[in-house]
Coordinates of C-alpha atoms and ligand atoms in Angstrom, one line a residue:
M1 CA -22.3 0.9 7.7
E2 CA -23.5 0.1 11.2
K3 CA -21.5 1.9 13.8
S4 CA -22.3 -0.9 16.3
F5 CA -20.8 -3.6 14.2
S6 CA -17.1 -4.4 14.1
F7 CA -15.0 -3.8 11.0
Q8 CA -15.0 -7.5 10.3
T9 CA -18.8 -7.6 10.1
N10 CA -19.1 -4.4 8.1
L11 CA -16.9 -5.9 5.4
L12 CA -19.9 -8.1 4.6
H13 CA -22.8 -6.2 6.0
N14 CA -23.0 -3.0 4.0
K15 CA -25.2 -1.1 1.6
W16 CA -24.0 -3.5 -1.2
K17 CA -24.8 -6.7 0.5
I18 CA -28.1 -7.3 -1.5
D19 CA -28.9 -5.8 -4.9
E20 CA -32.1 -3.9 -4.4
Q21 CA -33.5 -4.8 -7.8
T22 CA -33.0 -8.5 -7.9
G23 CA -32.0 -9.6 -4.4
A24 CA -28.6 -10.8 -5.8
V25 CA -26.0 -11.2 -3.0
S26 CA -23.2 -10.1 -5.3
V27 CA -22.8 -6.6 -6.8
P28 CA -24.0 -6.7 -10.5
I29 CA -21.4 -5.9 -13.1
Q30 CA -22.5 -3.1 -15.3
H31 CA -20.6 -3.2 -18.5
A32 CA -22.3 -0.3 -20.3
S33 CA -19.9 2.5 -21.3
T34 CA -22.7 4.9 -21.9
F35 CA -26.2 5.5 -20.5
H36 CA -29.4 6.6 -22.3
Q37 CA -30.6 10.1 -21.3
A38 CA -34.3 10.7 -21.2
D39 CA -33.9 14.5 -21.3
F40 CA -31.2 16.6 -22.7
D41 CA -31.7 19.4 -20.2
E42 CA -31.1 17.2 -17.2
F43 CA -28.9 14.1 -17.4
G44 CA -29.4 11.0 -15.2
K45 CA -27.0 10.0 -12.4
Y46 CA -24.8 8.1 -14.9
D47 CA -23.9 9.3 -18.4
Y48 CA -20.6 7.8 -19.3
S49 CA -18.6 5.1 -17.5
R50 CA -15.4 7.1 -17.2
S51 CA -17.4 9.7 -15.2
G52 CA -19.4 7.2 -13.2
N53 CA -20.4 3.5 -13.2
P54 CA -22.5 1.7 -10.7
T55 CA -20.1 -1.3 -10.2
R56 CA -17.1 1.0 -9.8
E57 CA -19.2 3.2 -7.5
A58 CA -20.0 0.2 -5.3
L59 CA -16.3 -0.3 -4.7
E60 CA -15.7 3.5 -4.3
E61 CA -18.4 3.8 -1.7
T62 CA -17.2 0.6 0.1
I63 CA -13.6 1.8 0.4
A64 CA -14.7 5.3 1.5
E65 CA -16.8 3.7 4.3
L66 CA -14.0 1.3 5.4
E67 CA -11.5 4.2 5.5
G68 CA -13.9 6.6 7.1
G69 CA -13.8 9.1 4.3
V70 CA -16.4 11.1 2.4
R71 CA -15.5 9.7 -1.0
G72 CA -13.5 7.0 -2.6
F73 CA -12.0 6.7 -6.2
A74 CA -11.1 3.5 -8.0
F75 CA -8.2 3.6 -10.5
S76 CA -6.7 1.2 -13.0
S77 CA -3.7 0.6 -10.7
G78 CA -2.1 1.8 -7.5
M79 CA 0.2 4.0 -9.5
A80 CA -2.7 5.5 -11.4
A81 CA -4.3 6.4 -8.0
I82 CA -1.0 7.9 -6.7
S83 CA -0.3 9.7 -10.0
T84 CA -3.8 11.2 -10.1
A85 CA -3.5 12.4 -6.5
F86 CA -0.2 14.1 -7.4
L87 CA -2.1 16.0 -10.1
L88 CA -3.4 18.1 -7.1
L89 CA 0.0 19.7 -7.2
S90 CA 1.0 22.6 -9.6
K91 CA 4.2 23.8 -11.1
G92 CA 6.4 25.3 -8.4
D93 CA 5.0 23.2 -5.6
H94 CA 7.2 21.1 -3.4
V95 CA 6.6 17.6 -2.0
L96 CA 8.3 15.9 0.9
V97 CA 8.5 12.1 0.5
T98 CA 9.4 9.1 2.6
E99 CA 12.9 8.1 1.6
D100 CA 12.3 4.4 1.0
V101 CA 9.1 5.0 -0.8
Y102 CA 7.8 2.3 -3.3
G103 CA 10.0 2.3 -6.4
G104 CA 7.2 3.2 -8.8
T105 CA 6.3 6.2 -6.7
Y106 CA 9.9 7.2 -6.7
R107 CA 10.0 7.0 -10.5
M108 CA 6.8 9.0 -10.8
I109 CA 8.2 11.8 -8.6
T110 CA 11.8 11.9 -9.9
E111 CA 11.2 11.3 -13.6
V112 CA 7.7 12.6 -14.3
L113 CA 6.6 15.2 -11.8
S114 CA 10.0 16.9 -12.0
R115 CA 9.5 17.5 -15.7
F116 CA 6.4 19.5 -14.8
G117 CA 8.3 21.8 -12.4
I118 CA 7.3 20.0 -9.2
E119 CA 10.1 19.9 -6.6
Y120 CA 10.8 17.1 -4.2
T121 CA 12.9 16.1 -1.2
F122 CA 13.2 12.6 0.2
V123 CA 13.5 12.5 3.9
D124 CA 13.7 10.0 6.7
M125 CA 10.1 10.3 7.9
T126 CA 10.9 8.5 11.2
D127 CA 12.6 11.7 12.2
L128 CA 10.1 14.5 12.7
H129 CA 12.9 17.1 13.2
E130 CA 14.3 16.2 9.8
V131 CA 10.9 16.4 8.2
A132 CA 10.3 19.9 9.8
S133 CA 13.7 21.1 8.7
H134 CA 12.9 20.4 5.0
I135 CA 9.5 22.0 4.9
R136 CA 9.6 25.0 2.5
P137 CA 7.2 27.8 1.9
N138 CA 6.1 26.0 -1.3
T139 CA 5.7 22.6 0.3
K140 CA 2.2 21.4 -0.5
V141 CA 2.2 17.7 0.3
I142 CA 3.9 15.4 2.7
Y143 CA 3.8 11.9 1.3
V144 CA 4.0 9.1 3.8
E145 CA 4.3 5.3 3.5
T146 CA 4.1 3.6 6.9
P147 CA 5.2 0.9 7.3
S148 CA 7.5 1.8 4.4
N149 CA 8.4 -0.5 1.6
P150 CA 10.7 -2.5 1.9
L151 CA 12.3 -1.6 5.2
L152 CA 9.1 -1.4 7.3
K153 CA 10.1 1.9 8.8
I154 CA 7.4 3.5 10.9
T155 CA 6.3 7.1 10.6
D156 CA 4.4 8.9 13.4
I157 CA 1.3 9.7 11.5
H158 CA -0.1 12.1 14.1
G159 CA 3.3 14.0 14.3
I160 CA 3.4 14.4 10.5
V161 CA -0.2 15.6 10.3
K162 CA 0.5 18.2 13.0
L163 CA 3.5 19.4 11.1
A164 CA 1.6 19.4 7.8
K165 CA -1.4 21.3 9.2
A166 CA 0.9 23.9 10.9
N167 CA 2.6 24.5 7.5
G168 CA -0.6 24.5 5.4
C169 CA 0.2 21.3 3.5
L170 CA -1.7 18.2 2.8
T171 CA -0.8 14.7 3.9
F172 CA -1.0 11.8 1.6
L173 CA -0.5 8.3 3.0
D174 CA 0.0 5.0 1.1
N175 CA -1.9 2.5 3.3
T176 CA -1.3 -0.6 1.1
F177 CA 0.6 -2.6 3.7
M178 CA -1.9 -2.1 6.5
T179 CA -5.3 -1.6 4.8
P180 CA -8.2 -0.1 6.8
T181 CA -8.4 -3.3 8.8
L182 CA -5.3 -2.3 10.7
Q183 CA -4.8 1.4 10.2
R184 CA -7.2 4.2 9.5
P185 CA -5.1 7.3 8.6
L186 CA -8.0 9.6 7.9
D187 CA -9.0 9.2 11.5
L188 CA -5.5 10.5 12.4
G189 CA -5.9 13.6 10.2
V190 CA -4.4 12.4 6.9
D191 CA -6.0 14.1 3.8
V192 CA -5.7 11.4 1.1
V193 CA -5.3 7.7 1.6
L194 CA -3.9 5.7 -1.3
H195 CA -3.8 2.0 -2.0
S196 CA -2.5 -0.4 -4.4
A197 CA -5.6 -2.6 -4.3
T198 CA -3.6 -5.1 -6.3
K199 CA -2.4 -6.3 -2.9
F200 CA -4.2 -7.2 0.3
L201 CA -7.5 -5.5 -0.6
S202 CA -8.1 -7.9 -3.5
G203 CA -5.8 -10.5 -2.1
H204 CA -5.5 -13.2 -4.8
S205 CA -2.8 -11.9 -7.3
D206 CA -5.5 -11.7 -10.0
V207 CA -6.2 -8.0 -10.4
V208 CA -4.3 -4.7 -10.7
A209 CA -6.2 -1.8 -9.1
G210 CA -5.8 1.4 -7.1
L211 CA -7.9 3.3 -4.7
A212 CA -7.9 6.8 -3.1
V213 CA -10.1 8.0 -0.3
V214 CA -10.4 11.6 1.0
K215 CA -12.0 13.0 4.1
D216 CA -12.8 16.5 2.9
K217 CA -15.7 17.3 0.5
E218 CA -13.8 20.0 -1.3
L219 CA -10.8 17.9 -1.9
A220 CA -13.1 15.0 -3.0
D221 CA -14.5 17.3 -5.7
Q222 CA -11.0 18.2 -6.9
L223 CA -9.9 14.6 -7.0
Y224 CA -13.1 13.6 -8.8
K225 CA -12.4 16.2 -11.5
L226 CA -8.9 14.8 -11.9
Q227 CA -10.1 11.2 -12.0
N228 CA -12.5 12.1 -14.8
A229 CA -10.0 14.3 -16.6
F230 CA -7.0 11.9 -16.4
G231 CA -9.3 9.0 -17.0
A232 CA -7.3 6.1 -15.5
V233 CA -10.5 4.5 -14.0
L234 CA -10.8 0.9 -12.9
G235 CA -12.7 -1.5 -15.2
V236 CA -15.9 -3.1 -13.9
Q237 CA -14.7 -6.7 -13.9
D238 CA -11.7 -5.6 -11.8
A239 CA -13.9 -3.5 -9.5
W240 CA -15.9 -6.6 -8.8
L241 CA -12.8 -8.7 -8.1
V242 CA -11.7 -6.1 -5.5
L243 CA -15.1 -6.1 -4.0
R244 CA -15.1 -9.9 -3.7
G245 CA -11.6 -9.8 -2.2
L246 CA -12.6 -7.3 0.4
K247 CA -15.1 -9.7 1.9
T248 CA -12.3 -11.9 3.2
L249 CA -9.8 -9.1 4.0
H250 CA -10.0 -9.3 7.7
V251 CA -9.6 -13.0 8.1
R252 CA -6.8 -13.2 5.5
L253 CA -4.8 -10.4 7.1
E254 CA -5.3 -11.7 10.6
Q255 CA -4.1 -15.2 9.7
S256 CA -1.1 -13.9 7.6
A257 CA -0.1 -11.5 10.3
Q258 CA 0.0 -14.2 12.9
S259 CA 2.2 -16.3 10.7
A260 CA 4.4 -13.2 9.8
L261 CA 5.2 -12.7 13.5
K262 CA 6.2 -16.3 14.0
I263 CA 8.4 -16.2 10.8
A264 CA 10.0 -12.9 11.8
Q265 CA 10.9 -14.4 15.2
F266 CA 12.3 -17.5 13.6
L267 CA 14.4 -15.4 11.2
A268 CA 15.6 -13.0 13.9
N269 CA 17.1 -16.0 15.8
H270 CA 18.7 -17.5 12.7
P271 CA 22.5 -17.1 12.5
K272 CA 22.6 -16.6 8.8
V273 CA 20.0 -13.8 8.8
E274 CA 21.8 -10.5 9.5
E275 CA 18.7 -8.4 10.2
V276 CA 14.9 -8.7 10.3
Y277 CA 12.6 -5.8 9.6
Y278 CA 9.1 -6.3 11.1
P279 CA 7.3 -3.8 13.2
G280 CA 5.8 -6.6 15.3
L281 CA 9.2 -7.4 16.8
S282 CA 9.5 -5.6 20.1
D283 CA 13.0 -4.4 19.3
H284 CA 11.9 -2.8 16.0
P285 CA 12.5 1.0 16.4
G286 CA 9.0 1.9 15.4
H287 CA 7.3 -0.8 17.4
S288 CA 5.6 1.4 20.0
I289 CA 4.5 4.1 17.6
H290 CA 3.0 1.5 15.3
R291 CA 1.1 -0.1 18.2
Y292 CA -0.3 3.3 19.0
Q293 CA -1.5 4.1 15.5
A294 CA -2.4 0.7 14.1
S295 CA -4.2 -2.4 15.4
G296 CA -1.8 -5.0 14.0
F297 CA 1.6 -5.4 12.4
G298 CA 0.6 -6.8 9.0
A299 CA 1.9 -9.6 6.9
V300 CA 5.0 -8.1 5.2
L301 CA 8.5 -8.4 6.6
S302 CA 12.0 -8.0 5.1
F303 CA 15.3 -9.7 6.1
R304 CA 18.9 -9.3 5.2
L305 CA 21.3 -12.0 4.2
A306 CA 25.0 -11.4 3.7
D307 CA 25.0 -10.5 0.0
E308 CA 23.6 -11.2 -3.5
E309 CA 25.2 -14.7 -3.5
A310 CA 23.4 -15.7 -0.3
V311 CA 20.1 -14.4 -1.7
R312 CA 20.6 -16.4 -4.9
T313 CA 21.3 -19.6 -2.9
F314 CA 18.3 -19.0 -0.7
V315 CA 15.9 -18.2 -3.6
Q316 CA 17.1 -21.3 -5.5
H317 CA 16.3 -23.6 -2.6
V318 CA 13.1 -22.2 -1.1
K319 CA 10.0 -24.1 -2.3
I320 CA 6.8 -22.6 -0.9
P321 CA 6.6 -18.9 -1.7
V322 CA 6.4 -17.7 -5.3
F323 CA 9.4 -15.6 -6.2
A324 CA 7.7 -12.6 -7.7
V325 CA 7.0 -8.9 -7.7
S326 CA 4.0 -7.9 -5.6
L327 CA 2.7 -8.8 -2.1
G328 CA -0.6 -9.1 -0.2
A329 CA -1.9 -12.4 -1.6
V330 CA -3.2 -15.7 -0.4
E331 CA 0.1 -17.3 -1.5
S332 CA 3.4 -16.2 0.2
I333 CA 5.4 -14.0 -2.1
L334 CA 9.2 -13.6 -1.8
S335 CA 10.7 -10.7 -3.6
Y336 CA 14.1 -9.1 -4.2
P337 CA 13.6 -5.3 -3.9
A338 CA 17.0 -4.5 -5.5
K339 CA 15.9 -6.1 -8.8
M340 CA 12.1 -5.9 -8.5
S341 CA 10.1 -3.2 -6.6
H342 CA 13.1 -0.9 -6.3
A343 CA 14.8 -1.5 -9.6
A344 CA 13.7 1.9 -10.7
M345 CA 15.9 3.4 -8.0
P346 CA 19.6 3.9 -8.9
K347 CA 21.9 1.5 -7.0
E348 CA 23.6 4.3 -5.1
E349 CA 20.2 5.7 -3.9
R350 CA 19.0 2.3 -3.1
E351 CA 22.0 1.4 -1.0
K352 CA 21.9 4.8 0.8
R353 CA 18.4 3.8 1.9
G354 CA 19.4 0.4 3.1
I355 CA 17.9 -1.5 0.2
T356 CA 21.1 -3.5 -0.3
D357 CA 21.8 -6.6 -2.5
G358 CA 21.2 -8.9 0.5
L359 CA 17.7 -7.7 1.3
L360 CA 14.7 -9.9 0.7
R361 CA 11.0 -9.0 1.3
L362 CA 8.4 -11.6 2.2
S363 CA 4.7 -11.2 2.0
V364 CA 3.2 -14.0 4.1
G365 CA 0.2 -15.8 2.7
L366 CA -2.1 -18.4 4.1
E367 CA 0.1 -21.4 4.1
A368 CA 0.8 -23.0 7.6
A369 CA 3.5 -20.9 9.3
D370 CA 5.4 -24.1 10.4
D371 CA 5.6 -25.3 6.8
L372 CA 7.1 -21.9 5.7
I373 CA 9.5 -21.9 8.6
A374 CA 10.7 -25.5 7.8
D375 CA 11.1 -24.4 4.1
F376 CA 13.1 -21.3 5.0
D377 CA 15.3 -23.3 7.5
K378 CA 16.2 -25.8 4.8
A379 CA 16.9 -23.1 2.2
L380 CA 19.1 -21.2 4.7
S381 CA 21.1 -24.4 5.4
Y382 CA 22.5 -24.1 1.9
V383 CA 23.6 -20.4 2.4
K384 CA 27.3 -20.1 3.1
T385 CA 28.1 -18.6 6.5
R386 CA 29.8 -15.2 6.3
P387 CA 33.2 -15.7 8.0
E388 CA 32.8 -12.8 10.4
A389 CA 29.3 -13.9 11.3
V390 CA 30.3 -17.3 12.7
S391 CA 30.6 -16.0 16.3
R392 CA 27.2 -14.3 16.2
Ligands
LIG1 C1 3.3 0.3 -1.3 C2 2.9 0.3 -2.7 N1 2.3 1.4 -3.2 C3 1.9 1.4 -4.5 C4 2.2 0.4 -5.4 C5 1.8 0.5 -6.8 O1 0.6 -0.2 -7.1 P1 0.3 -0.9 -8.5 O2 1.3 -1.9 -8.7 O3 -1.1 -1.5 -8.2 O4 0.3 0.2 -9.5 C6 2.8 -0.7 -4.9 C7 3.1 -1.9 -5.8 O5 3.9 -2.8 -5.5 C8 3.2 -0.8 -3.5 O6 3.8 -1.8 -3.0

């Protein structure tokens, strides 16, 4: 990648722009599961596609360059990437986790890793003192999501990295909401960056994929071993779809983020909306930290209506967004964390974390912001006013 070019240009102008053999301007899809070996004493670069495949490698090298790491890994889903990274831990190790972490990650930690003797503590990562107070001698990983899902809480990445390094632990960061267009955690000292590439990186709600990138060569070797051993690799058609999506990442995210800010401002001023969570709003508690560590606020926001009934009315009347699990696509996606992304979390735990029955998450797509605002305004007009909110 050219250092003199901007990130936007490098999304298109990279090693994979032109296929050296044919001049094709799209990465060839190599379906072969196995590769002929000319010599049994020395195998060629590829031998079996779980261990290495040229199409998957194009994606792995591309994401490694975009994140500024030494090596990238492509997995069959974001959860496969996250779970494989957790295999760096061993029995008796302890992990500290963002308290409102993605529901699937919560399930993996509490229901699977726990069975293998890996201990965990959920903490409010916005409070560095709290994080520090929970570090134990056996803490090996601090696991961060910033902005977090679905409350868009901001963690001071630099602060966490300092704490982790001082205590001999690794930092993992789920960068799904920001992508390397807006936030480059490895530059801030994070050890492993993780992605659900199902979201903004691919961008079209047509592929499930996961990525991991590491900065350190030794860690890369360990993660490669685990990728090959566990075997949850990404298929080649899907690797190609992610590569295609990446070409428009910058322009998609820029447009969606502009609309997200407008929509967040509209919702923040609406009497039937009790709270809006978007780091781009200047009164968001993490606004200035986020400005410091990222170059934009992204396209996801959450907002709170009075209760489940209000949510039901709103969802029944809203027309433009799809009402679905997932985020990060060309179409706006409205979701209900309590019953979707965080359904794996017991109600009590959910509510303790602020993921209440009135909370909705919106991933802003590429529709005109004014159309979305008009749609939301109309749908909100059907929502009953909470008696005590009238004077607001
Ligand atoms: C922040 C975050 N991380 C990880 C995942 C899991 O990714 P996947 O669904 O691709 O397995 C998701 C999925 O919604 C997510 O939102």
